Short mmCIF file of C-alpha atoms in Angstrom, two decimals:
data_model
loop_
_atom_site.label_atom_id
_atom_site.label_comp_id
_atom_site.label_asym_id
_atom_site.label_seq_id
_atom_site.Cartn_x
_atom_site.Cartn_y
_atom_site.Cartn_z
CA UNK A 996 45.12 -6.67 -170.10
CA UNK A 997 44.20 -8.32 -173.71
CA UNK A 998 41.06 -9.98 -173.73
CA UNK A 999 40.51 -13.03 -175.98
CA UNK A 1000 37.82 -12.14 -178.47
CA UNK A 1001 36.13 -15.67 -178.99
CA UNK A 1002 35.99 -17.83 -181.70
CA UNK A 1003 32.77 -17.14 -183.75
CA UNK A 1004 31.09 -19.62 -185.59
CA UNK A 1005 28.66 -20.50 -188.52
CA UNK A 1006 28.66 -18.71 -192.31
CA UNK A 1007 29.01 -15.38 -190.92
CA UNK A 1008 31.86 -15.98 -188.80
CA UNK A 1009 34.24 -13.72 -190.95
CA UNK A 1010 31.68 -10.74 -190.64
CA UNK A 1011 31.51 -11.55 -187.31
CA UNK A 1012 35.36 -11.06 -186.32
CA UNK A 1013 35.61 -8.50 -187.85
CA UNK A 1014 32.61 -6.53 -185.75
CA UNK A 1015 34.84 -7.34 -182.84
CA UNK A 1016 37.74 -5.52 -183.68
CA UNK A 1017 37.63 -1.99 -182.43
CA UNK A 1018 39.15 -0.61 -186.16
CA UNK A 1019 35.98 -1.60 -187.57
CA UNK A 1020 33.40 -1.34 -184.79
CA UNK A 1021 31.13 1.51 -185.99
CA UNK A 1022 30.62 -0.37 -189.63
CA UNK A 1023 27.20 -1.10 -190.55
CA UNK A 1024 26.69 -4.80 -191.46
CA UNK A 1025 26.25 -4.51 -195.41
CA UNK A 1026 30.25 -2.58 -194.22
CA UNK A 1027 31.11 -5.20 -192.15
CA UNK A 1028 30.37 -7.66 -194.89
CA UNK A 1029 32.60 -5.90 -197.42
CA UNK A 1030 35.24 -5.94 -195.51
CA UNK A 1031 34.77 -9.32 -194.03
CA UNK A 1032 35.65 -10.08 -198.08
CA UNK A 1033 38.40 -9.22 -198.27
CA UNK A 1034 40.56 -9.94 -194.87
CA UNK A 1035 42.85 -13.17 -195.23
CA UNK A 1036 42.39 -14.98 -192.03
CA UNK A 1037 45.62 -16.72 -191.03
CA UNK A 1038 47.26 -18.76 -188.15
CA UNK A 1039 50.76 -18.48 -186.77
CA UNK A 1040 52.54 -20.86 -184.52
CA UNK A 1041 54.93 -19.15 -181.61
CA UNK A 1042 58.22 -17.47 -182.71
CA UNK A 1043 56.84 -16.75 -186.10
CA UNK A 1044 58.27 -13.60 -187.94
CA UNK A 1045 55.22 -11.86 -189.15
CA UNK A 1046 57.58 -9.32 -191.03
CA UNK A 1047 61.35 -7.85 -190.41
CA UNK A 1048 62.83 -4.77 -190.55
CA UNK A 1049 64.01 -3.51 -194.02
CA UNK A 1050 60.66 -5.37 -195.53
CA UNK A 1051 57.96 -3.58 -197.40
CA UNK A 1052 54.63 -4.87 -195.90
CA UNK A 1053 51.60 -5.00 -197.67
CA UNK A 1054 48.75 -6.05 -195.16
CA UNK A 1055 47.27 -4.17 -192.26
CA UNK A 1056 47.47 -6.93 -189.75
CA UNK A 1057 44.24 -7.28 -187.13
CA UNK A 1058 45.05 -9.63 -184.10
CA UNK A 1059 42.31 -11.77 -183.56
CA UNK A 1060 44.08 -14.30 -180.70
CA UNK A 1061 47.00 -14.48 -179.47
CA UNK A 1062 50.12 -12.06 -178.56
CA UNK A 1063 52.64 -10.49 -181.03
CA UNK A 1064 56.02 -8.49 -179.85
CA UNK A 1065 57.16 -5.73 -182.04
CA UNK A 1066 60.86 -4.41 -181.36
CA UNK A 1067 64.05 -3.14 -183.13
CA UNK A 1068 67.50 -4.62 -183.12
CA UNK A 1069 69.46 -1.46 -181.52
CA UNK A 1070 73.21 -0.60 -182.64
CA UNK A 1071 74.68 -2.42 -180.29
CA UNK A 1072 73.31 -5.29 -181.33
CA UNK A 1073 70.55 -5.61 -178.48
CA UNK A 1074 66.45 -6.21 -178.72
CA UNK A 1075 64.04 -3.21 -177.76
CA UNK A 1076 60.85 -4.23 -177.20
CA UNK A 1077 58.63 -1.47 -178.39
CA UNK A 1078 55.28 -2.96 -177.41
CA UNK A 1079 53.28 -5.98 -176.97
CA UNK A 1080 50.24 -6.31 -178.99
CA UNK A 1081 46.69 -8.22 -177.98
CA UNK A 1082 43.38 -9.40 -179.12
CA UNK A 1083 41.88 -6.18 -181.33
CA UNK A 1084 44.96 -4.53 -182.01
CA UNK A 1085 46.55 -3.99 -185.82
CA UNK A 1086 50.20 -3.54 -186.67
CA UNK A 1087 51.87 -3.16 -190.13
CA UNK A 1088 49.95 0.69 -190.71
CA UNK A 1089 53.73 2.43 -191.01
CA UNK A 1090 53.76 1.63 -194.05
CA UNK A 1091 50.07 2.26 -195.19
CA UNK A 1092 50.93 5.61 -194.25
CA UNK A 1093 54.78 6.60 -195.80
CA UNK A 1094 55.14 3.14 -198.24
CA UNK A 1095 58.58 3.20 -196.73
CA UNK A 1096 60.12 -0.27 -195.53
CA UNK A 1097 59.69 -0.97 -191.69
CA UNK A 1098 62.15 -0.13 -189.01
CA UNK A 1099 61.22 -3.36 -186.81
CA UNK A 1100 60.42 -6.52 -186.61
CA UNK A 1101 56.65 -8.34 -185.52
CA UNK A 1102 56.89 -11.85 -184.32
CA UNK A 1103 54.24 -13.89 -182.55
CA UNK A 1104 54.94 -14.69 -178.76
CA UNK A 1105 52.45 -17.40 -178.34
CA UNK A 1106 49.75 -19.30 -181.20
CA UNK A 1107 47.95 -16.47 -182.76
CA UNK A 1108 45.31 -15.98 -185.22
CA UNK A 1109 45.73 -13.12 -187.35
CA UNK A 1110 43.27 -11.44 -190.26
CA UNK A 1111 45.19 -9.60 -192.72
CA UNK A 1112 43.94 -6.52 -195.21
CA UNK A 1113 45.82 -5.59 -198.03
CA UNK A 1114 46.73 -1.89 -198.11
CA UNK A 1115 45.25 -0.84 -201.05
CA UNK A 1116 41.56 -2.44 -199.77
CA UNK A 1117 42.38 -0.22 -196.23
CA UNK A 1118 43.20 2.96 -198.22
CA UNK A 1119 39.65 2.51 -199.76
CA UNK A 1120 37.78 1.88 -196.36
CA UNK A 1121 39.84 5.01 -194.98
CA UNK A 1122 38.33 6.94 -197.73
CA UNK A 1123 34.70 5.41 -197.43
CA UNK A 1124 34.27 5.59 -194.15
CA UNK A 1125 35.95 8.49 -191.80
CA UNK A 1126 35.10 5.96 -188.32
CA UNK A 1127 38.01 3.86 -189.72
CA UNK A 1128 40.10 6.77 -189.85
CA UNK A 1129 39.75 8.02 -186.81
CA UNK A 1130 39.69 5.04 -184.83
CA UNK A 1131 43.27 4.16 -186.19
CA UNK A 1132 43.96 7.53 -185.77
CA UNK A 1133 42.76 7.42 -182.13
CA UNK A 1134 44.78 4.49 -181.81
CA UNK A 1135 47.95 5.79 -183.18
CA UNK A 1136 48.19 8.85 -180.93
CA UNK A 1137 47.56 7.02 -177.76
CA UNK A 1138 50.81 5.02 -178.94
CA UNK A 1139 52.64 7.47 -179.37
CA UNK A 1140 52.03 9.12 -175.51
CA UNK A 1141 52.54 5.54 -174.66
CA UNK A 1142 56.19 5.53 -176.23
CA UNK A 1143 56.72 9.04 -174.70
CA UNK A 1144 56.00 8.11 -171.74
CA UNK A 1145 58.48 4.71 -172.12
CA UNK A 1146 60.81 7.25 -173.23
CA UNK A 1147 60.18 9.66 -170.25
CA UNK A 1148 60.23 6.83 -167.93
CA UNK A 1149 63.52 5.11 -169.58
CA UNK A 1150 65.50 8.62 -169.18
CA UNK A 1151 64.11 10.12 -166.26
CA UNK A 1152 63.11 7.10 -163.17
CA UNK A 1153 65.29 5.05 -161.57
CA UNK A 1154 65.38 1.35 -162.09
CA UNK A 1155 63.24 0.79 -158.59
CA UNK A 1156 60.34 3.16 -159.84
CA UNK A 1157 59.84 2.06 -163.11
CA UNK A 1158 59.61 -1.75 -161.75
CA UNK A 1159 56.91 -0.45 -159.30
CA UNK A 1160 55.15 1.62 -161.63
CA UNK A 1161 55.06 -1.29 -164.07
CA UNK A 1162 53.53 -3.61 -161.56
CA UNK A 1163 50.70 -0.91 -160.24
CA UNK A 1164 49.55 -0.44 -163.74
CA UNK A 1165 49.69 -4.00 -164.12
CA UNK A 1166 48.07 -4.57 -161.55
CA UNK A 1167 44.95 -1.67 -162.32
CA UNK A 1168 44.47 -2.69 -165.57
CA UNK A 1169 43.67 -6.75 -163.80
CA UNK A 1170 41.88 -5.42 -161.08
CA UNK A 1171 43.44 -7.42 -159.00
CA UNK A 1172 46.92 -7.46 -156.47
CA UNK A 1173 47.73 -10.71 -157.92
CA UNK A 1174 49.13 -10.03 -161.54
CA UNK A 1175 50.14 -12.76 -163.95
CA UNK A 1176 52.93 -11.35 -166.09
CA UNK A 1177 51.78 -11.79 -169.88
CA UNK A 1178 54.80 -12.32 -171.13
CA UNK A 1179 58.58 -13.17 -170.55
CA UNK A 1180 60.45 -11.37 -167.76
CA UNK A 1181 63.08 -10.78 -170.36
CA UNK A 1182 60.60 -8.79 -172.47
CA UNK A 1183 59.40 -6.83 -169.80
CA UNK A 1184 62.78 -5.94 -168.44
CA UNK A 1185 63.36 -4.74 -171.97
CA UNK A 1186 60.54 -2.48 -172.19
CA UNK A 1187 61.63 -0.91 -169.36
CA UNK A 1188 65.03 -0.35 -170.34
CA UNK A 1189 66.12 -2.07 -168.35
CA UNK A 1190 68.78 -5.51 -168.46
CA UNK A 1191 67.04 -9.08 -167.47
CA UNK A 1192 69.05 -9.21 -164.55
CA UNK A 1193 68.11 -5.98 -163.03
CA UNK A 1194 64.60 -6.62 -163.11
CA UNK A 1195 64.90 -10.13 -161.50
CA UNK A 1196 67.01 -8.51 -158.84
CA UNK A 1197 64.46 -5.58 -158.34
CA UNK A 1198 61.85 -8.13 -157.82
CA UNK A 1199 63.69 -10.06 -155.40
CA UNK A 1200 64.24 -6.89 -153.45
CA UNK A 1201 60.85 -5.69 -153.14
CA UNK A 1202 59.66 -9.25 -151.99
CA UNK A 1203 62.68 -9.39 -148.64
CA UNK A 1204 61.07 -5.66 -148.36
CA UNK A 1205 57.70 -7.64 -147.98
CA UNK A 1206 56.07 -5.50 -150.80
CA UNK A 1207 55.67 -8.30 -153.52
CA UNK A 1208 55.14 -12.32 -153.43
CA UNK A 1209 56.66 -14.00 -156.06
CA UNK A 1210 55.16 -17.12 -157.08
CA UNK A 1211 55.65 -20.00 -159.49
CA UNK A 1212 55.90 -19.24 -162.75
CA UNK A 1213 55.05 -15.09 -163.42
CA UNK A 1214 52.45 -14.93 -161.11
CA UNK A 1215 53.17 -12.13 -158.64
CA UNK A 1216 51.36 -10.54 -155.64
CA UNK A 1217 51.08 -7.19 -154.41
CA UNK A 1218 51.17 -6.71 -150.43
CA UNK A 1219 51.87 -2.99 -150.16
CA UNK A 1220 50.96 -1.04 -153.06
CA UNK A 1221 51.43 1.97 -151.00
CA UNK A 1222 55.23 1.63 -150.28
CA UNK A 1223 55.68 0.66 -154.44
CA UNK A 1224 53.62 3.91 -154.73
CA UNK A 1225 56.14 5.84 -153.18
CA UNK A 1226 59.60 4.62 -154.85
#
């Protein structure tokens, strides 16, 4: 799960954030500082658009707080969620990379505070220092096996496995049997491709099977991980 990276304070609060984020962690200061120069620190109420498919965007875009939802619109006229993004993670790099427009849309699921870097300042760090290339490097690849896997998972498992599976990593990555689901039911039925009402009725079946507790809201507890290990 995303951890909130604090709010730091005083004059070097810029240089600060940005020696949180993973992207930049293995800058010296004096680096740090430079680059602390030139991100645009913004913040963006929930539901806003960060960009939309067909734009070109300009800015690397380094979450600082909050969650953003990137997806496409599919032919049919439906939302994909492609992944949720958390406290230290960037979006907007497809087009760093080709300069074509973007295939998807960004928008902000909750209040979140966002630094931007223009593209043309990250091609220069990417150059300067080789760290920042292979830590978005790093970071792209284990996307991509994360998408193969959705993929994999989407083609391959039956509705019942891939709601089990989802939970278990859930709850692994809390370290906890009670999970809190991050965001809306709707999102994650999506990103298991799978409709809104088939995961709600999944869920209801595993809890008369006495494997889950559903509670208010998106809280949900695990009572026999070993019988959702086996689906």
């Amino acid at each position: 799960m995303h951890q909130h990276l604090g709010h730091p304070e005083g004059e070097n609060a810029l240089e600060q954030l940005v020696a949180r984020i993973p992207l930049f962690s293995q800058l010296s200061d004096a680096e740090l500082g430079e680059v602390a120069r030139r991100v645009t620190p913004r913040s963006f109420p929930r539901n806003a658009q960060l960009y939309g498919a067909g734009e070109h965007n300009a800015n690397l875009m380094i979450i600082h707080s909050g969650l953003v939802k990137v997806y496409r619109i599919t032919d049919a006229g439906h939302e994909q969620v492609i992944r949720i993004l958390g406290p230290g993670d960037f979006l907007g790099e497809s087009t760093f990379i080709d300069r074509s427009a973007v295939d998807h849309f960004a928008v902000t699921l909750e209040k979140s505070d966002i630094c931007a870097l223009h593209h043309d300042d990250l091609h220069s760090y990417v150059l300067t220092f080789p760290g920042v290339a292979f830590k978005m490097l790093e970071t792209l690849s284990r996307r991509l096996a994360e998408t193969e896997h959705q993929l994999s998972s989407v083609a391959g498992d039956d509705a019942d496995h891939r709601v089990a599976t989802y939970l278990l990593e859930a709850s692994a990555a809390a370290g906890t049997e009670r999970i809190r689901l991050g965001i809306a039911k709707k999102d994650v039925a999506s990103l298991l491709g799978l409709t809104p009402e088939t995961f709600s009725r999944k869920l209801a079946a595993f809890e008369e099977a006495g494997w889950i507790t559903l509670h208010r809201g998106r809280d949900i507890e695990l009572l026999d991980t070993r019988a959702l290990s086996l689906l």
